[in-house]
Coordinates of C-alpha atoms and ligand atoms in Angstrom, one line a residue:
X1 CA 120.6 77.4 92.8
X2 CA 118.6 80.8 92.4
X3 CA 119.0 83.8 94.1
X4 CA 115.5 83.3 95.8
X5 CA 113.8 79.6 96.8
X6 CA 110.5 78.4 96.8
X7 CA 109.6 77.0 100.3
X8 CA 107.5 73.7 100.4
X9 CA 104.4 73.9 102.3
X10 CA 103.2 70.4 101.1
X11 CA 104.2 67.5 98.8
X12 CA 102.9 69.3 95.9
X13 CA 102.1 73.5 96.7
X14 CA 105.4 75.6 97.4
X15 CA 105.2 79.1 98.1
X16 CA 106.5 81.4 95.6
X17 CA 105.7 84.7 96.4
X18 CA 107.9 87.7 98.1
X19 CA 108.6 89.4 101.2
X20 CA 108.0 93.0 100.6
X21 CA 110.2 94.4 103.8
X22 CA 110.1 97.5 102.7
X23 CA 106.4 98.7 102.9
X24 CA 104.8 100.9 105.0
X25 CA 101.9 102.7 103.4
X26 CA 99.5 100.2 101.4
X27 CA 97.5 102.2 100.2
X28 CA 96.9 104.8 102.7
X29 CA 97.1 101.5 105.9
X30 CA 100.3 101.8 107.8
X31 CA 101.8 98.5 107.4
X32 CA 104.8 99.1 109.9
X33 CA 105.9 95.3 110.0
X34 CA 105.3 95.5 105.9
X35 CA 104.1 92.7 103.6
X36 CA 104.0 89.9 101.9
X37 CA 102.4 88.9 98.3
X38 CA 102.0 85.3 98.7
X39 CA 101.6 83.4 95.8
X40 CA 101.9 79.3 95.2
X41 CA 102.7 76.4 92.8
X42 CA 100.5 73.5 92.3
X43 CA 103.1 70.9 91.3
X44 CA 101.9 68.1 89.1
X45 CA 101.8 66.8 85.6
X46 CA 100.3 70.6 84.3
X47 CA 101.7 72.9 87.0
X48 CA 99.4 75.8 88.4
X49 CA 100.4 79.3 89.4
X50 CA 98.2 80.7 92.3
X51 CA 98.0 84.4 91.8
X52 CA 101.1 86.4 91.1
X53 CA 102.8 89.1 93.2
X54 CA 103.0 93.2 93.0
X55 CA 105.4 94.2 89.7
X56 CA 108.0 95.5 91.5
X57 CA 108.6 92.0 92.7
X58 CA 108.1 89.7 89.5
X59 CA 112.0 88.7 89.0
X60 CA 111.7 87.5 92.8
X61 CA 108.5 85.4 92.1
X62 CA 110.2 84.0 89.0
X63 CA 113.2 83.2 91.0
X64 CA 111.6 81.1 93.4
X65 CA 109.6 79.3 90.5
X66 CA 112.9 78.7 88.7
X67 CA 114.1 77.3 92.3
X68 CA 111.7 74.5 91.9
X69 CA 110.7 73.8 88.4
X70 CA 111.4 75.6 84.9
X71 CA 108.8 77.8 84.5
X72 CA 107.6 77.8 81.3
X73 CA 106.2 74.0 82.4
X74 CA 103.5 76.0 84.5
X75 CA 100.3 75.3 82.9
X76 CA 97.9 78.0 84.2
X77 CA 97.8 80.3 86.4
X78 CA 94.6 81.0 88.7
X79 CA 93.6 84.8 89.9
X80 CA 92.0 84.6 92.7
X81 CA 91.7 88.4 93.2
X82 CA 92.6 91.5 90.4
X83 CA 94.1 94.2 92.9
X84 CA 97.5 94.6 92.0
X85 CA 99.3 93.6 94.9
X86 CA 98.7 90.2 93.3
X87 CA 98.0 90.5 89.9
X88 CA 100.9 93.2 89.1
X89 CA 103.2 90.9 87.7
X90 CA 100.6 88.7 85.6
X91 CA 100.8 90.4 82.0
X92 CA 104.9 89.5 82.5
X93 CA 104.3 86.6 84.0
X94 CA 101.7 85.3 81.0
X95 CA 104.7 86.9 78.6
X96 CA 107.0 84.9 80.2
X97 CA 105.9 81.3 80.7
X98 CA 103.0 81.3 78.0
X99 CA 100.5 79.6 80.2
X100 CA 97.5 77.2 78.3
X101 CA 94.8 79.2 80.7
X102 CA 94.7 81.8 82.5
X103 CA 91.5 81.1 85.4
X104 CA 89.7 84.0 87.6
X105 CA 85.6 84.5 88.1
X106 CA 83.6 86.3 85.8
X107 CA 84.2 89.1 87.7
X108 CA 87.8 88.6 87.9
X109 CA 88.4 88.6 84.1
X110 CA 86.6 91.7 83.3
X111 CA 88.4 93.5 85.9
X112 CA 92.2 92.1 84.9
X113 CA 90.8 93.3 80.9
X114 CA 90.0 96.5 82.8
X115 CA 93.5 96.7 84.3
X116 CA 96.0 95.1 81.9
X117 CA 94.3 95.7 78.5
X118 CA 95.8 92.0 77.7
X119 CA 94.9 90.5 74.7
X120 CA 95.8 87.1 76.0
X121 CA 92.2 85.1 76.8
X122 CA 90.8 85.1 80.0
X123 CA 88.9 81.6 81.3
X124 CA 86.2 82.4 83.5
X125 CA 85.2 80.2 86.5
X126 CA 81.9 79.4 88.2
X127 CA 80.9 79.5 91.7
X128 CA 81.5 76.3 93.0
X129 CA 82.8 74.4 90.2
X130 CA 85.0 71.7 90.2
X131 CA 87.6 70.8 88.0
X132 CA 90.1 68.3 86.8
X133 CA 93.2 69.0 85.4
X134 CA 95.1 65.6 84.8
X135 CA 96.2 64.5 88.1
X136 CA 95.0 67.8 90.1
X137 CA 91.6 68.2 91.6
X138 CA 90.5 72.6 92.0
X139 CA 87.3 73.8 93.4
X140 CA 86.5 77.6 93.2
X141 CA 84.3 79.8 95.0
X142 CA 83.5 83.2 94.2
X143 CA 83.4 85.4 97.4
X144 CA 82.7 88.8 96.0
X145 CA 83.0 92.0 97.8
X146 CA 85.5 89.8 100.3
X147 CA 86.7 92.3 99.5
X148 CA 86.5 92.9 95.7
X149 CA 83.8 91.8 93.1
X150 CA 86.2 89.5 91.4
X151 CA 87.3 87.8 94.9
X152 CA 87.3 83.7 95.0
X153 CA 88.7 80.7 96.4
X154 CA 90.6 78.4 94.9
X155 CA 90.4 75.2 96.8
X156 CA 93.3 72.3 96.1
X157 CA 91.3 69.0 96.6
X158 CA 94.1 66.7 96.5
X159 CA 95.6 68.0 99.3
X160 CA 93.3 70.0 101.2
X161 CA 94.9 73.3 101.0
X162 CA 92.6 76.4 100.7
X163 CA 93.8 79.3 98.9
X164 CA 91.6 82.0 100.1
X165 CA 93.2 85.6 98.4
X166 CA 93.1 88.5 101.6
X167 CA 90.6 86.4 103.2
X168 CA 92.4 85.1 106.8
X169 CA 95.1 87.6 105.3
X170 CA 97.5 90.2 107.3
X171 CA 100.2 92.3 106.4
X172 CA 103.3 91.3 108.2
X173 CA 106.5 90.9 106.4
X174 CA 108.2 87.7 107.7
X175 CA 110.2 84.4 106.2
X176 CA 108.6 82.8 108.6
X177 CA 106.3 81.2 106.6
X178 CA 103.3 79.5 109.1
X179 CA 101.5 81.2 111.8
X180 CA 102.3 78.6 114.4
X181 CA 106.0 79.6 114.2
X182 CA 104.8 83.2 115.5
X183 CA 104.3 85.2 118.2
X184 CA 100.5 84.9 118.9
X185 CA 100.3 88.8 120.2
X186 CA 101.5 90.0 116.9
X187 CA 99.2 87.9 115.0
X188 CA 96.3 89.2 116.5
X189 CA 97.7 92.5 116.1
X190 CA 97.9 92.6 112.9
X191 CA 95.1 90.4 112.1
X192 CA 92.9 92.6 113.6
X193 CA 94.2 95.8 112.1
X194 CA 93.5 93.9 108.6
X195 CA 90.0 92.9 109.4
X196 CA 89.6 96.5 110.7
X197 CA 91.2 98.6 107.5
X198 CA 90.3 96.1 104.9
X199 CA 87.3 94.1 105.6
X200 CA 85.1 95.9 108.3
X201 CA 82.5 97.5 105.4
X202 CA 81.9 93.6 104.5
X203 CA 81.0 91.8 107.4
X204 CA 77.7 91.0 107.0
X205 CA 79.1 88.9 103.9
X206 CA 82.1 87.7 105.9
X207 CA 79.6 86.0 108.4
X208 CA 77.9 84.8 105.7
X209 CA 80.8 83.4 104.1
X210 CA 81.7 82.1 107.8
X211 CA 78.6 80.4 108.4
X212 CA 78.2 78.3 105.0
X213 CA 81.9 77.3 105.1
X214 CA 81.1 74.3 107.5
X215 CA 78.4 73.2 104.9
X216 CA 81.4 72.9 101.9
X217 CA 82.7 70.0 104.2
X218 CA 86.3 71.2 102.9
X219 CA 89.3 68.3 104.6
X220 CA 90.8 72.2 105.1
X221 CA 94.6 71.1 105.9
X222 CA 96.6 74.2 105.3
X223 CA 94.5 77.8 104.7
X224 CA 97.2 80.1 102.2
X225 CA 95.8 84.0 102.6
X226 CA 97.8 85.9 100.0
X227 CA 99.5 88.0 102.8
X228 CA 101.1 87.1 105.7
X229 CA 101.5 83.4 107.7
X230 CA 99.7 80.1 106.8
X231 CA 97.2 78.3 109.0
X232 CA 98.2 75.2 109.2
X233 CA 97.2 73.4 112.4
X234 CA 93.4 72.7 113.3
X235 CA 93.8 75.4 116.3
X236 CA 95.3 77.7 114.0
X237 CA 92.7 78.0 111.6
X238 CA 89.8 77.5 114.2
X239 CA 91.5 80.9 115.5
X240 CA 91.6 83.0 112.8
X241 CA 88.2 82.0 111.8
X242 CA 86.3 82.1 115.2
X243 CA 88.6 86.1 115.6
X244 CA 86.8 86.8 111.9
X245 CA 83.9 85.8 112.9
X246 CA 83.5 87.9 116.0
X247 CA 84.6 91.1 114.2
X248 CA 82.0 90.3 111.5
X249 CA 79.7 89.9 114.3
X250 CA 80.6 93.4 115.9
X251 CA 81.7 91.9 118.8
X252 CA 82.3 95.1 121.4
X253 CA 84.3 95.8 124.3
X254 CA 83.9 98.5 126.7
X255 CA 86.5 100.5 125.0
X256 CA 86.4 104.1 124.0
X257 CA 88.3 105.4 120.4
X258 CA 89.0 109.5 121.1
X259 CA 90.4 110.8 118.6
X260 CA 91.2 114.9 117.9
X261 CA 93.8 117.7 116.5
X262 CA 94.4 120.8 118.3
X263 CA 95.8 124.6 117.5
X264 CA 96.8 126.1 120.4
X265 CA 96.2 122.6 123.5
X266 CA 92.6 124.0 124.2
X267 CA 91.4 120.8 122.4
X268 CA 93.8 118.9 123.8
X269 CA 92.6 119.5 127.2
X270 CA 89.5 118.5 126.8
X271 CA 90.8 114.8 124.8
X272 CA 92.4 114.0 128.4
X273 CA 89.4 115.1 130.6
X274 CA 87.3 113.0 128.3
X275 CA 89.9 110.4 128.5
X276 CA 89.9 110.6 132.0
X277 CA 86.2 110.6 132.2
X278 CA 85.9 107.3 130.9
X279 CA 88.3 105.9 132.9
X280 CA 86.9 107.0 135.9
X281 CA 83.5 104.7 134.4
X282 CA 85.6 101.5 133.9
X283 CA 85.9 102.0 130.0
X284 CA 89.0 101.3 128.5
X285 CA 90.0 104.5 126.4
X286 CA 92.8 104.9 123.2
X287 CA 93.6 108.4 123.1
X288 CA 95.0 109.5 119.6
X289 CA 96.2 113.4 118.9
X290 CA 96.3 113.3 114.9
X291 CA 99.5 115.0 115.3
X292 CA 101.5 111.5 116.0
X293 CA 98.6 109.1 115.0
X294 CA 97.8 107.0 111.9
X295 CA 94.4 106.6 110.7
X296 CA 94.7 102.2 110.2
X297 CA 95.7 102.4 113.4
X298 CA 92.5 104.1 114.8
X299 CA 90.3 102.2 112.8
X300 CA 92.2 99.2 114.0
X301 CA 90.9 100.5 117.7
X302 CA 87.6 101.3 116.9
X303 CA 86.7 97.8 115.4
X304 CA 85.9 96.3 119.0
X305 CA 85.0 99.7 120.0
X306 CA 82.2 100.9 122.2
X307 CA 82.0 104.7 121.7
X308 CA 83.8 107.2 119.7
X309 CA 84.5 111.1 120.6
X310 CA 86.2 113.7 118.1
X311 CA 87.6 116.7 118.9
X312 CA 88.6 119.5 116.4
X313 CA 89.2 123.3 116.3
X314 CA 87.5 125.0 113.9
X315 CA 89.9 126.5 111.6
X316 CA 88.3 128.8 108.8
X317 CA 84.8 127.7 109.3
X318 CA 86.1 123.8 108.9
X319 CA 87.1 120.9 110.8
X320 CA 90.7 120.6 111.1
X321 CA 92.2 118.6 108.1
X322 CA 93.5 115.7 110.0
X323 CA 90.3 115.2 111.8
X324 CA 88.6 115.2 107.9
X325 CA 90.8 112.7 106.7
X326 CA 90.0 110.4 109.6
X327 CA 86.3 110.9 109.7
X328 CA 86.6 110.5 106.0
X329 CA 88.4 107.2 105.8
X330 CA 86.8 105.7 109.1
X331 CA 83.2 106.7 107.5
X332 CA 83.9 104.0 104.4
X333 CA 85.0 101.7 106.7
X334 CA 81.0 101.6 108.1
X335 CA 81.7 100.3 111.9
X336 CA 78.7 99.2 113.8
X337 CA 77.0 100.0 116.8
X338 CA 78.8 103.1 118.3
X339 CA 77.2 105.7 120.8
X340 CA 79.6 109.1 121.5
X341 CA 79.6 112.6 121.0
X342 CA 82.0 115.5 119.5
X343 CA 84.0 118.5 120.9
X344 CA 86.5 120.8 120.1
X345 CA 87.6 124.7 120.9
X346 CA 86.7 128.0 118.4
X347 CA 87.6 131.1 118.1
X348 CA 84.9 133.3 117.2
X349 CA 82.2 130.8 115.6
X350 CA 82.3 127.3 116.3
X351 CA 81.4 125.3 113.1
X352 CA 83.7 122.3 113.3
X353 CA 81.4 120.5 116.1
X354 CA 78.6 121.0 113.9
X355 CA 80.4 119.6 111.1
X356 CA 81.7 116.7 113.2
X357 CA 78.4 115.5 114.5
X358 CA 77.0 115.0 110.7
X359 CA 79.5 113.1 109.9
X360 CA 79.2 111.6 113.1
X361 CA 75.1 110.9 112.3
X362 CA 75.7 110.1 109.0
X363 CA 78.3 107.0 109.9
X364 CA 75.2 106.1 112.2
X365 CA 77.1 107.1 115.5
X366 CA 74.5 107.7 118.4
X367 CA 74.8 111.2 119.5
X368 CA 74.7 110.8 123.6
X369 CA 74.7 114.2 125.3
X370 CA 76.0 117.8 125.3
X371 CA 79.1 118.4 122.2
X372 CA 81.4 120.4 124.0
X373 CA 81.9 123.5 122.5
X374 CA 84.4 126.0 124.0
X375 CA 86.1 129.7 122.9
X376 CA 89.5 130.0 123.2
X377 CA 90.9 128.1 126.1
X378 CA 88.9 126.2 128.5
X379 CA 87.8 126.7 131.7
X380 CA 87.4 124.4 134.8
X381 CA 83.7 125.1 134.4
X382 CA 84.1 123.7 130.8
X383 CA 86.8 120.9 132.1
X384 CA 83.9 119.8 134.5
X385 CA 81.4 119.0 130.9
X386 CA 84.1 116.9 129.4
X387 CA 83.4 114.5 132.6
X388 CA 80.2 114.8 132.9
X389 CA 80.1 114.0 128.8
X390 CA 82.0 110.9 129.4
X391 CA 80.0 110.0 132.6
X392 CA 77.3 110.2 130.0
X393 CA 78.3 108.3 127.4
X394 CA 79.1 105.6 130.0
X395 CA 76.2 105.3 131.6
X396 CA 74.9 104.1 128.0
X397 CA 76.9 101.2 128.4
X398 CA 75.5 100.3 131.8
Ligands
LIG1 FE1 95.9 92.0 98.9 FE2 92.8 93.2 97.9 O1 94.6 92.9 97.7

C-alpha cells in the first residue's frame, strides 16, 4: 500500500497524476473548483510515463506510480507539453527512475533545455510518427500553439486512448476521474472558461486541428486531457469536441459582456441603465463591477459574446487600474466579432473614454454609437443616452 493509488482507466494506462485542491489563481485564471495535473502510465514490457505533474506534487505522482509498479521499471517518459504544471516534476522524476528516453517534439525539447538546464538527452519526435516500443504501439502529433509551440499528442494505439495535453482540458479538482460521472452543468462551466482563458487566441488552429482529426481515423476510446475528467464514452467525447469546435468557430449569442469600476457610483449608474438597456432589446447582459469581479471569469462571458461595453472614471488622466488590467488581459485573449461602445464619468477632463475606445479598436471591437461621457454625477438627461446607446448597439444585432 502507498499513501496515494494509481486509478486504472484501462487494462494497461492508469492515472497517476494529482489533485491540486488547493488552487485558485493559475496563473492569473481563477480556478475556484482548482485543478488537476493529470499524468498516466503506459503499462507493458518497457513502461511509459505520460507527462509529469507541477513540483510541488512529485512525491504524490511517485506514490501513485509506486501503487502500481516500482518505478524505476518506467522506461520513458513522454512530454507532451513544457509548461510546468506538467513538466515541474520531470528533472526529479528523470533523477529518480533513470528513464532510457525522455520523448517531446522538436519544439518540446528545446523548451524543457530552456527550462530545466538538464543535461540528461532529450529524444525529439516527429509529427505523425509512429512508433514501436516492444509490445506498445505510440503515434504523436505535434499541435503547436494548442497552446504552446512544443504542444503534441501522444496517441496509445493499442488501446485507443488519446493523450491530448490541455487540449479537451479543464481545471476542476475532482477524484472523480471520468466526465460521465459528473454534473454536466459544471463541465460546461468550466470547459468553457478554459477554452475562453486559455485557448481563445488559437482558434483558427483549434478548428484546424478539429477538422483534420476525422481524417487520422483514430479507434479514439478514452481522450486523457492533462486537467480535469476523461472522455470516455462516444457522446462524451462527441461533446467536448463539437463545444470546441463552436467556440473555435466564434459561435455568438445575443449576450452582452459590461464590464466597469467606479469612484464615487456615477459609473455605476450608467453600468445598470446600460444593462437595462439591453435588456429591454432581448439581449442577455452579465454585468461585472471590477470591485467583486475576476477577469477569467469575464473573459469566460465574453467568449459567446455579442457586444462588449466598458465603463471607467478617469482618474489622473487614466483609465481606472482594474478596468487596465481587464482590457489588458481580454486584449491577448483576441475574441472575435464584437460590436459595443465605452463610457464612464470625469471630473474635469475626461481621458479614460478616449483611452478605452483604442483599446477597444485596437482588439477590433466595432465602435457602434455615442461613448458616454459624463462630469461628476449623471443626469436623467445623461441616464436617457445610456438607453439609447444600448438601443443602439442592439439594433446592430437585428
Ligand atoms: Fe496545463 Fe499549458 O499547461
Amino acid at each position: 500500500m502507498t499513501s496515494f493509488e494509481a486509478i486504472k482507466i484501462t487494462d494497461r494506462v492508469y492515472w497517476v497524476g494529482a489533485i491540486d485542491w488547493a488552487i485558485r489563481d493559475f496563473h492569473g485564471y481563477s480556478t475556484s473548483r482548482g485543478t488537476t495535473y493529470n499524468a498516466f502510465l503506459i503499462l507493458g514490457q518497457e513502461p511509459i510515463l505520460i507527462d509529469t505533474v507541477k513540483k510541488p506534487f512529485f512525491h504524490e505522482m511517485m506514490a501513485r506510480i509506486r501503487s502500481v509498479i516500482d518505478p524505476t521499471k518506467i522506461r520513458y517518459i513522454i512530454s507532451n507539453h513544457a509548461e510546468m504544471d506538467h513538466s515541474g516534476s520531470l528533472p526529479e522524476t528523470i533523477a529518480t527512475i533513470h528513464p532510457q528516453k525522455v520523448f517531446a517534439s522538436k519544439m518540446g525539447v528545446a523548451a524543457l533545455r530552456d527550462h530545466f538546464h538538464l543535461d540528461f538527452p532529450m529524444t525529439e519526435v516527429k509529427h505523425d510518427e509512429t512508433m514501436t516500443l516492444s509490445d506498445t504501439t505510440i503515434h504523436f502529433f505535434e499541435t503547436r500553439m494548442l497552446h504552446w509551440p512544443d504542444s503534441m499528442f501522444t496517441y496509445f494505439v493499442n488501446e485507443g486512448v488519446l493523450f491530448s495535453q490541455d487540449a479537451l482540458s479543464m481545471h476542476f479538482a475532482s477524484s472523480i476521474l471520468f466526465a460521465d460521472q459528473h454534473d454536466r452543468s459544471v463541465l460546461q462551466e468550466e470547459a468553457t472558461k478554459y477554452y475562453a482563458n486559455i485557448l481563445s487566441p488559437y482558434s483558427p488552429l483549434v478548428l484546424r486541428l478539429l477538422n483534420q482529426l476525422p481524417n487520422l481515423k483514430l479507434d479514439l476510446k478514452i481522450v486523457a486531457p492533462d486537467h480535469g475528467p476523461l472522455w470516455r464514452t462516444p457522446q462524451d467525447i462527441d461533446w467536448i469536441i463539437q463545444r470546441w469546435k463552436n467556440w473555435a468557430e466564434g459561435k455568438k449569442q445575443r449576450k452582452a459582456v459590461v464590464f466597469y469600476d467606479t469612484m464615487w457610483g456615477s459609473t455605476t449608474q450608467l453600468a445598470n441603465v446600460i444593462a437595462d438597456g439591453f435588456l429591454a432589446n432581448n439581449i442577455s447582459v452579465k454585468v461585472f463591477p471590477l470591485s467583486s469581479s475576476h477577469r477569467s471569469d469575464i473573459a469566460t462571458e465574453l467568449l459567446e459574446a455579442s457586444i462588449l461595453c466598458v465603463g471607467s472614471p478617469t482618474i489622473n488622466q487614466q483609465l481606472f487600474p482594474t478596468v487596465a488590467d481587464v482590457l489588458c488581459y481580454i486584449k491577448g485573449l483576441k475574441f472575435p466579432s464584437l460590436i459595443g461602445q465605452v463610457f464612464g464619468s470625469y471630473g474635469w477632463a475626461g481621458e479614460a473614454t478616449k483611452l478605452m475606445q483604442t483599446e477597444l479598436q485596437a482588439m477590433q471591437v466595432k465602435l457602434i454609437g455615442e461613448s458616454v461621457s459624463i462630469k461628476y454625477v449623471p443626469t436623467e438627461e445623461a441616464l436617457l443616452a445610456c438607453r439609447t446607446l444600448a438601443k443602439t448597439i442592439s439594433d446592430q444585432l437585428q
